[in-house]
CSV table of C-alpha atoms in Angstrom, one decimal:
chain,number,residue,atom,x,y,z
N,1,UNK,CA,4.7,0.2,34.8
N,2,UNK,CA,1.9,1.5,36.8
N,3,UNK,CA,-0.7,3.4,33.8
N,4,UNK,CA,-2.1,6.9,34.9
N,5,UNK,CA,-5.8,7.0,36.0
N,6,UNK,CA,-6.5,8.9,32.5
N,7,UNK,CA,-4.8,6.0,30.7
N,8,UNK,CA,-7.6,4.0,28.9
N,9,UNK,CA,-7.5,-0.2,27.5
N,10,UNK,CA,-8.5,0.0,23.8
N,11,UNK,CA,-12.2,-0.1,23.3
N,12,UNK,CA,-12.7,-0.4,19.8
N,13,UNK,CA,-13.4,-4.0,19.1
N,14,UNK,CA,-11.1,-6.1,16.2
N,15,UNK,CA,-8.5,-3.6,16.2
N,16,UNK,CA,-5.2,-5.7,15.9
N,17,UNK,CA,-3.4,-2.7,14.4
N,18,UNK,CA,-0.9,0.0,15.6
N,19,UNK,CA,-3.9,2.4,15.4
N,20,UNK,CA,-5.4,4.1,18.6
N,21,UNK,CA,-8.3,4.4,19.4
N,22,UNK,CA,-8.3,8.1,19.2
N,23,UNK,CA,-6.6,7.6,15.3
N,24,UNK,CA,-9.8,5.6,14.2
N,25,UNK,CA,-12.1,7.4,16.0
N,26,UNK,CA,-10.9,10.5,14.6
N,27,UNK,CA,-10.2,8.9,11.4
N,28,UNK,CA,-13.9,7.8,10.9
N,29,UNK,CA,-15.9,11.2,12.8
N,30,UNK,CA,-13.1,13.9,12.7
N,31,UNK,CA,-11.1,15.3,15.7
N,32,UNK,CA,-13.6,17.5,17.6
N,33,UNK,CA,-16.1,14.6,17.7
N,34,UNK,CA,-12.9,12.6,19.7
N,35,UNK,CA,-13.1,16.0,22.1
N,36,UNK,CA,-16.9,15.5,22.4
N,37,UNK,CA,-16.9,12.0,23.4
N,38,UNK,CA,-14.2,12.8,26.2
N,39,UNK,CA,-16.7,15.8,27.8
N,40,UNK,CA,-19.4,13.1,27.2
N,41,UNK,CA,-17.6,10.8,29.4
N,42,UNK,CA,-16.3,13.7,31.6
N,43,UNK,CA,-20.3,14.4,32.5
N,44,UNK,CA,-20.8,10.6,32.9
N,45,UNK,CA,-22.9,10.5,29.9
N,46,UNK,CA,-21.8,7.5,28.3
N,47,UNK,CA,-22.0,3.9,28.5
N,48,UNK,CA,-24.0,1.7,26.5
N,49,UNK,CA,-24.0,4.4,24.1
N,50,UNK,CA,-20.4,4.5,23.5
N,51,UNK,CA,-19.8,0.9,23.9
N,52,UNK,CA,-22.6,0.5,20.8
N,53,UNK,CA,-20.6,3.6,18.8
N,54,UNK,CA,-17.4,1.7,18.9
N,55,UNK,CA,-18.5,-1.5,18.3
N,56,UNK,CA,-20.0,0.5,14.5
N,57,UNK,CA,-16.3,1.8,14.2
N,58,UNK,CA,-15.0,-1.4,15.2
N,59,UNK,CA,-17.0,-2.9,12.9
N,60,UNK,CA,-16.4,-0.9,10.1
N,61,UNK,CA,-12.7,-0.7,11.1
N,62,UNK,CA,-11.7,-4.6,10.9
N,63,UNK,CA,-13.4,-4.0,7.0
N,64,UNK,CA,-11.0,-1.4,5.7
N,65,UNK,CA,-8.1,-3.2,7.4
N,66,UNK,CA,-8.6,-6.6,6.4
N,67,UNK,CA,-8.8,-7.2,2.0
N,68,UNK,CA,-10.3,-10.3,2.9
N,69,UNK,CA,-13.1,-9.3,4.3
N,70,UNK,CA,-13.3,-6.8,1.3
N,71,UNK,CA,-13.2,-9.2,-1.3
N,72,UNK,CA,-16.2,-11.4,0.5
N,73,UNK,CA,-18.4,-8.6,0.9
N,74,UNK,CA,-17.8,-7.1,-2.1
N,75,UNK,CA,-18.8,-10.9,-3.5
N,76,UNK,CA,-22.2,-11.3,-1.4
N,77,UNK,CA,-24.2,-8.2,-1.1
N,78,UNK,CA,-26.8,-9.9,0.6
N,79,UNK,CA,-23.4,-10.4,3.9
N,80,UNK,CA,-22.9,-6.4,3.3
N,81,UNK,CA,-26.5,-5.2,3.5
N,82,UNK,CA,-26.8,-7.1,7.0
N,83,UNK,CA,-23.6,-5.7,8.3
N,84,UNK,CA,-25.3,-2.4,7.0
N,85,UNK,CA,-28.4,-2.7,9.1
N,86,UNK,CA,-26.8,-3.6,12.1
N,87,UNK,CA,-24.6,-0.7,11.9
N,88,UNK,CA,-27.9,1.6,11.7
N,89,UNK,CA,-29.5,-0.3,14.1
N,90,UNK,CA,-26.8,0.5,16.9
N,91,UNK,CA,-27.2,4.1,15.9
N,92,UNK,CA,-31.1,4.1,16.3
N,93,UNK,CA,-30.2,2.9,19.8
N,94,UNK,CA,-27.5,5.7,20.4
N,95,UNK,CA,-29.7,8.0,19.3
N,96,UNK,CA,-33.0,6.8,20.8
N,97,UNK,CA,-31.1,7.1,24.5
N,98,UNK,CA,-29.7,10.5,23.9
N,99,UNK,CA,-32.3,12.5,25.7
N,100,UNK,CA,-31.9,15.1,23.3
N,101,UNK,CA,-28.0,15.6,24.6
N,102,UNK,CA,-26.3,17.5,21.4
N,103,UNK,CA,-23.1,16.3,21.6
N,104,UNK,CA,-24.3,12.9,21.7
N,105,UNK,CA,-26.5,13.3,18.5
N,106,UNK,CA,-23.8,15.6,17.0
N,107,UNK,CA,-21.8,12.4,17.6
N,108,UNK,CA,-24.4,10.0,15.7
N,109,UNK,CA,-24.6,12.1,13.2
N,110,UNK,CA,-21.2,12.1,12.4
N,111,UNK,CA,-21.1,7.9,13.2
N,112,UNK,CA,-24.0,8.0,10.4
N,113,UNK,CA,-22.3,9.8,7.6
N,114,UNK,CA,-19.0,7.4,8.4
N,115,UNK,CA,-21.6,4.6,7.6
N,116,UNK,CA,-22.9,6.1,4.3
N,117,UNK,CA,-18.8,6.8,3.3
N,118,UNK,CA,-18.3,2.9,4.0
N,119,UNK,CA,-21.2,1.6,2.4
N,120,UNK,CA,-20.5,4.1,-0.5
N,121,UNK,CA,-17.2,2.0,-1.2
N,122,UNK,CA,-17.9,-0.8,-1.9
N,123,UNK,CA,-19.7,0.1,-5.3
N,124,UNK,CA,-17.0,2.3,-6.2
N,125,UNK,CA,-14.6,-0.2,-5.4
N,126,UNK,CA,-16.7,-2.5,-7.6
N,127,UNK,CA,-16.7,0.0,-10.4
N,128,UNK,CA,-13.2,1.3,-9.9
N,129,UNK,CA,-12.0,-2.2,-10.6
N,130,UNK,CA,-14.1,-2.9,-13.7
N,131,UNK,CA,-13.4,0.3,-14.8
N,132,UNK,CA,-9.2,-0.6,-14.4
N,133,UNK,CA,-8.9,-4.2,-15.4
N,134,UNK,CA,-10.6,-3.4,-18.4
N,135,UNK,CA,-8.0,-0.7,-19.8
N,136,UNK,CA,-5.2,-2.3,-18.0
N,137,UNK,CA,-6.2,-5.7,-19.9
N,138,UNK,CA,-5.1,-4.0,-23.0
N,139,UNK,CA,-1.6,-3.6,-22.2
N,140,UNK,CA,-1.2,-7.2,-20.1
N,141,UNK,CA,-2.9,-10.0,-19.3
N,142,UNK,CA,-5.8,-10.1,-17.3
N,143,UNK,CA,-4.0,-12.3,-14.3
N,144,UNK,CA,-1.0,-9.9,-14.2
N,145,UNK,CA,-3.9,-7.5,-12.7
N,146,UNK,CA,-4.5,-8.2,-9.0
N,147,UNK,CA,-7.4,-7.1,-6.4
N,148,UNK,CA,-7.1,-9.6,-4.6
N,149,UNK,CA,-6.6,-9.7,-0.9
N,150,UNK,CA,-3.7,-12.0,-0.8
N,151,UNK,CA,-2.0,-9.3,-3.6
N,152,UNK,CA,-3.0,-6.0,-2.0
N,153,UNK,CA,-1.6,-7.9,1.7
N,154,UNK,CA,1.6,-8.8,0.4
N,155,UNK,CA,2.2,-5.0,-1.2
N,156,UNK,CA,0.8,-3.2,1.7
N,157,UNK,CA,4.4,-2.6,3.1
N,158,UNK,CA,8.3,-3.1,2.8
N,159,UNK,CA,11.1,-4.3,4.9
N,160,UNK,CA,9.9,-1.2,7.7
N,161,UNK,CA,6.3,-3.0,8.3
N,162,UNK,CA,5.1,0.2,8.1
N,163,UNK,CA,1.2,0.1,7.0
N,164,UNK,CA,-0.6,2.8,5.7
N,165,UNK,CA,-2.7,2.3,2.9
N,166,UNK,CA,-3.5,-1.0,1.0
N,167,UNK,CA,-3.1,-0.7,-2.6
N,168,UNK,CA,-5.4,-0.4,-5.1
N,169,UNK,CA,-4.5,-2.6,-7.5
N,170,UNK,CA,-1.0,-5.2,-7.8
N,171,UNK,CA,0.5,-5.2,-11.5
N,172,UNK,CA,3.1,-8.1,-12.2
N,173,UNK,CA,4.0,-6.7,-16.4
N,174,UNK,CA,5.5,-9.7,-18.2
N,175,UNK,CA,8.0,-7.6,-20.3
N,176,UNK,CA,9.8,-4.2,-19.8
N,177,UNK,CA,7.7,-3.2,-23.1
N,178,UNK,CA,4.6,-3.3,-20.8
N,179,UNK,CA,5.7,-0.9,-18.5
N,180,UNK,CA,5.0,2.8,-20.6
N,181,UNK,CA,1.5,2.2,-21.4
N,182,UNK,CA,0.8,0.4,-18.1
N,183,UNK,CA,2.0,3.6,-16.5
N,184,UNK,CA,0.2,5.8,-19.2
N,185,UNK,CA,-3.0,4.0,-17.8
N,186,UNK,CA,-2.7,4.1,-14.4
N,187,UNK,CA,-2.2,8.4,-14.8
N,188,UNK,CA,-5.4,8.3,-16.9
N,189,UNK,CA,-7.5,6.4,-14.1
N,190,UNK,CA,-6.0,9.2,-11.5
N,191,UNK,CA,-4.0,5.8,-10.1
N,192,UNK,CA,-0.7,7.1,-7.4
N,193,UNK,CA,2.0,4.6,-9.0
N,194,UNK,CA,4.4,2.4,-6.8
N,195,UNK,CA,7.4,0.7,-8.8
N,196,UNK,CA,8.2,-2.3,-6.8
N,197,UNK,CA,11.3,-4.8,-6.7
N,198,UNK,CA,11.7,-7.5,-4.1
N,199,UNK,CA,10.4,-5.2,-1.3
N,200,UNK,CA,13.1,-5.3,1.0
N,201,UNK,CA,13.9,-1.2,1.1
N,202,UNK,CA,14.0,0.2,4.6
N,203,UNK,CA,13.3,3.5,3.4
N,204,UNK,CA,9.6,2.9,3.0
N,205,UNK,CA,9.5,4.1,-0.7
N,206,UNK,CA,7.5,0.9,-1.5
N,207,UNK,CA,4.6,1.3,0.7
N,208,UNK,CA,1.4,3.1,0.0
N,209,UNK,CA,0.3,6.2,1.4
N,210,UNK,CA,-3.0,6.3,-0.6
N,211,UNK,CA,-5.6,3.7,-1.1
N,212,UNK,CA,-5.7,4.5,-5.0
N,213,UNK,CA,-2.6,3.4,-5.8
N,214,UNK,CA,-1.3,1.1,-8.1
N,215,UNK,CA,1.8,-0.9,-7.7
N,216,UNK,CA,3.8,-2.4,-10.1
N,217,UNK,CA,5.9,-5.3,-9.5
N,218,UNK,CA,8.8,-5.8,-11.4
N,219,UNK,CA,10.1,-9.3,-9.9
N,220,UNK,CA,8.9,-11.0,-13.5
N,221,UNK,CA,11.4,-8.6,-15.3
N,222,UNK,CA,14.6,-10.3,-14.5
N,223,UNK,CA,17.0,-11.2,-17.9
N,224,UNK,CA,20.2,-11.2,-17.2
N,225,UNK,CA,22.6,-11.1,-20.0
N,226,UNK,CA,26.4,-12.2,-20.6
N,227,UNK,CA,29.4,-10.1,-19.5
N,228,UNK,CA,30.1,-8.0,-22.1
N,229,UNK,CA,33.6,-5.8,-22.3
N,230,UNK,CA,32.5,-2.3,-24.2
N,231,UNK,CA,34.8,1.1,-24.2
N,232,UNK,CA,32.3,3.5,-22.8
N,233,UNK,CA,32.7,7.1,-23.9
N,234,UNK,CA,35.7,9.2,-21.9
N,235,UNK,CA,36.8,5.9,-20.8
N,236,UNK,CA,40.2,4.8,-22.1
N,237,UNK,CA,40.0,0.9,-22.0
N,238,UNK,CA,36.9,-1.7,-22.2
N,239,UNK,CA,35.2,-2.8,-19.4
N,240,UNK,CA,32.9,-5.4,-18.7
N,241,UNK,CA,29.5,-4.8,-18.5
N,242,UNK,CA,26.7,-6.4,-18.0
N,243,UNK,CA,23.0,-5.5,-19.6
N,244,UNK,CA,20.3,-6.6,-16.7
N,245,UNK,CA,16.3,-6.4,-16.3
N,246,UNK,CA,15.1,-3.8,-13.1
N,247,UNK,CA,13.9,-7.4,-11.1
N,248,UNK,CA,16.9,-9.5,-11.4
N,249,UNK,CA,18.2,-10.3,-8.0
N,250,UNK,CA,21.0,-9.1,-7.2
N,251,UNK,CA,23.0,-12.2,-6.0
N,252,UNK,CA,22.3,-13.4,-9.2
N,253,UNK,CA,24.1,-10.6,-11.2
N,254,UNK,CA,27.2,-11.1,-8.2
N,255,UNK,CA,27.6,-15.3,-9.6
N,256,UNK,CA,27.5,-14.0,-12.8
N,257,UNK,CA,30.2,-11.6,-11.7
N,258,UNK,CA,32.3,-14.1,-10.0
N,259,UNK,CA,31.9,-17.0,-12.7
N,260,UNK,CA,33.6,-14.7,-15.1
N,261,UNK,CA,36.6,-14.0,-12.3
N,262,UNK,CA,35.1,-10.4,-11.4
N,263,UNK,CA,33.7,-8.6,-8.6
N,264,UNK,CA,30.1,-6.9,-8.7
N,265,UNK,CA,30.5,-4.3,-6.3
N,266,UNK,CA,27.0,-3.8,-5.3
N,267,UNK,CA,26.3,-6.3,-2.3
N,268,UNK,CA,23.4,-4.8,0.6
N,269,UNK,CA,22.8,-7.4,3.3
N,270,UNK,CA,19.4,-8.4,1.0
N,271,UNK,CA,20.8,-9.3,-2.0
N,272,UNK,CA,19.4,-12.8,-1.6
N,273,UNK,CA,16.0,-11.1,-2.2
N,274,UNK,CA,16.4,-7.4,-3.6
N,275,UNK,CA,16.5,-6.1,-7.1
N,276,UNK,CA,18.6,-4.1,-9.5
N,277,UNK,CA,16.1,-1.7,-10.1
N,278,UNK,CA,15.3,-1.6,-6.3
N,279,UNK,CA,19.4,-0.9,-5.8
N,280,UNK,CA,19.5,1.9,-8.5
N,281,UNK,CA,16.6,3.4,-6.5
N,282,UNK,CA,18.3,3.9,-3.4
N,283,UNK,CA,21.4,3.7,-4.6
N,284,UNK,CA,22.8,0.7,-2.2
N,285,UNK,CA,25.8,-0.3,-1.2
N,286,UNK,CA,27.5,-2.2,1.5
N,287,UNK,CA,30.9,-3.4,2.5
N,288,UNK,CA,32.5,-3.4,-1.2
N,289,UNK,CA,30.9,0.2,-1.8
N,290,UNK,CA,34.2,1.6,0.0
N,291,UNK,CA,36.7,0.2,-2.4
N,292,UNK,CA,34.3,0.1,-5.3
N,293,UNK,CA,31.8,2.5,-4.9
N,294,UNK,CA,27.7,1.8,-4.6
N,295,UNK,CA,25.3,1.5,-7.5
N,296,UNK,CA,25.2,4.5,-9.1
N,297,UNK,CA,29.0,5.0,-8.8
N,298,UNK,CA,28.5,1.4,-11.1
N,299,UNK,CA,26.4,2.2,-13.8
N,300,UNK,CA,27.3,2.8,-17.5
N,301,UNK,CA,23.3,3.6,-18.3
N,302,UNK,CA,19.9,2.6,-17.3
N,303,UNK,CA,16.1,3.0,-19.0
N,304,UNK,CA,13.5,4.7,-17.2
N,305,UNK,CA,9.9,5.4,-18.1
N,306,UNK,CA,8.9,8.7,-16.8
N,307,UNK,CA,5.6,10.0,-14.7
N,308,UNK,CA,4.7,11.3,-18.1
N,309,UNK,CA,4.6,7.5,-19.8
N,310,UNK,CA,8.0,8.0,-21.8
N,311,UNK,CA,10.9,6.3,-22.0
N,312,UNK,CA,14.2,8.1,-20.7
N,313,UNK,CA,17.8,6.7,-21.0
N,314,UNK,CA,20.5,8.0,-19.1
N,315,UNK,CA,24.2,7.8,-20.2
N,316,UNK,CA,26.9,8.4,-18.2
N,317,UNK,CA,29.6,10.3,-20.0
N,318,UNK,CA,33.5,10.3,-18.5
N,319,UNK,CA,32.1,7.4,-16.3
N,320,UNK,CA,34.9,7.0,-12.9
């Protein structure tokens, strides 16, 4: 494939992501300031200037992509406050060459507030997460609450790979009791909430969209009990049942199923890896679902805790 004359490498420096260069730059300065560095390299008035501007977005860029990074600069101020001058340094150059050109100090002024908004984080960061593990430490233990990189990395997306936003904050609860006042927490601190099984949706309902979010794993919440045959109201005779946590896996729940000569019907092609509560979710199926129906269809009840920090419990009446 032969690329068009207008066709442009990336410029931006670090960027190993599915981002553009005209999504960061408009991400960082806004859209028209992307329409005034194209007339600025329509009139041949760039160069060293723009090669300094992206190397501040670039800079800035592999920060807010990379937790790592995060976590070490957020541990040795004296690392960030260097990375802070240099990035005002480069615009002291960009502007100092401008000769008085607007659009390219309309552009530096733009690059300059993007600096203040990412040195700005990292104190808020700092505070937001004092601020959280605090409360949250009432409800669970202090190592079931995760900033870490490694944490926010392995929650930043699902089975898609789709990568927005990395979380605020990973919650592993040790108990289902946990859940309501974690959730009551998380609403009070203005936190968007994630429930999370084993992560292997291809709907994308597990991945963040915001960077305040919390997400709540629910892989430690896996008891499984004992088949149980109970007559179920509108039913005429018992059935077996079984009572099962929201992160057992769900090959687990089909053994249990087949050691007592029965068939779980629920069987997607992850069941090595997803959840039950993942399954209710979005309602999976595969291959059994057409003589036995998918989850819902095989479900006698479930608990819930609602946005509002309650507990719900669903029944199903005349169940099929």
């Amino acid at each position: 494939m032969v690329a068009s004359s207008s066709t442009r490498i990336r410029e931006i420096p670090y960027n190993y992501t599915s981002f553009s260069d005209r999504e960061i730059v408009i991400r960082f300065l806004g859209e028209p300031m992307w329409d005034a560095l194209n007339q600025l390299r329509d009139t041949r008035r760039t160069g060293r200037s723009a090669h300094m501007l992206f190397e501040i977005l670039g800079d800035m860029w592999v920060v807010i992509r990379n937790p790592y990074i995060q976590d070490d600069l957020l541990d040795n101020p004296q690392r960030l406050a260097s990375l802070s001058r240099t990035l005002h340094q480069r615009l002291d150059q960009i502007i100092d060459r401008a000769e008085h050109n607007p659009l390219t100090l309309d552009l530096a002024k733009h690059a300059r507030e993007a600096v203040y908004e990412f040195e700005a984080w990292f104190p808020r960061q700092r505070s937001l997460r004092h601020k959280a593990a605090k409360r949250l430490a009432k409800v669970t233990r202090r190592d079931n609450i995760c900033f870490d990189g490694f944490a926010r990395v392995s929650h930043v997306t699902d089975a898609t790979d789709w990568r927005v936003e990395f979380p605020f904050v990973v919650i592993t609860p040790d108990s289902e009791r946990e859940v309501a006042p974690l959730v009551a927490v998380c609403v009070e601190l203005g936190l968007t909430i994630i429930p999370r099984g084993g992560g292997t949706g291809y709907t994308g309902s597990a991945v963040p969209l915001y960077a305040d979010t919390a997400v709540i794993n629910t892989e430690k919440l896996e008891a499984l009990g004992q088949i149980e045959h109970r007559s179920l109201p509108g039913v005429a005779q018992p059935v077996p049942t079984v009572r099962v946590e929201c992160g057992a896996v769900t090959k687990r729940v089909a053994e249990l199923a087949e050691a007592n000569e029965l068939v779980f019907a629920v069987d997607p092609t992850s069941m090595d890896a997803s959840t039950i509560g993942g399954n209710i979710a979005m309602n999976a199926g595969g291959k059994k679902a057409v003589l036995w129906g998918t989850t819902v269809d095989n479900l006698v009840s479930w608990r819930m805790v609602t946005p509002d920090a309650e507990w719900l419990e669903v029944e199903r009446i005349g169940h099929n």
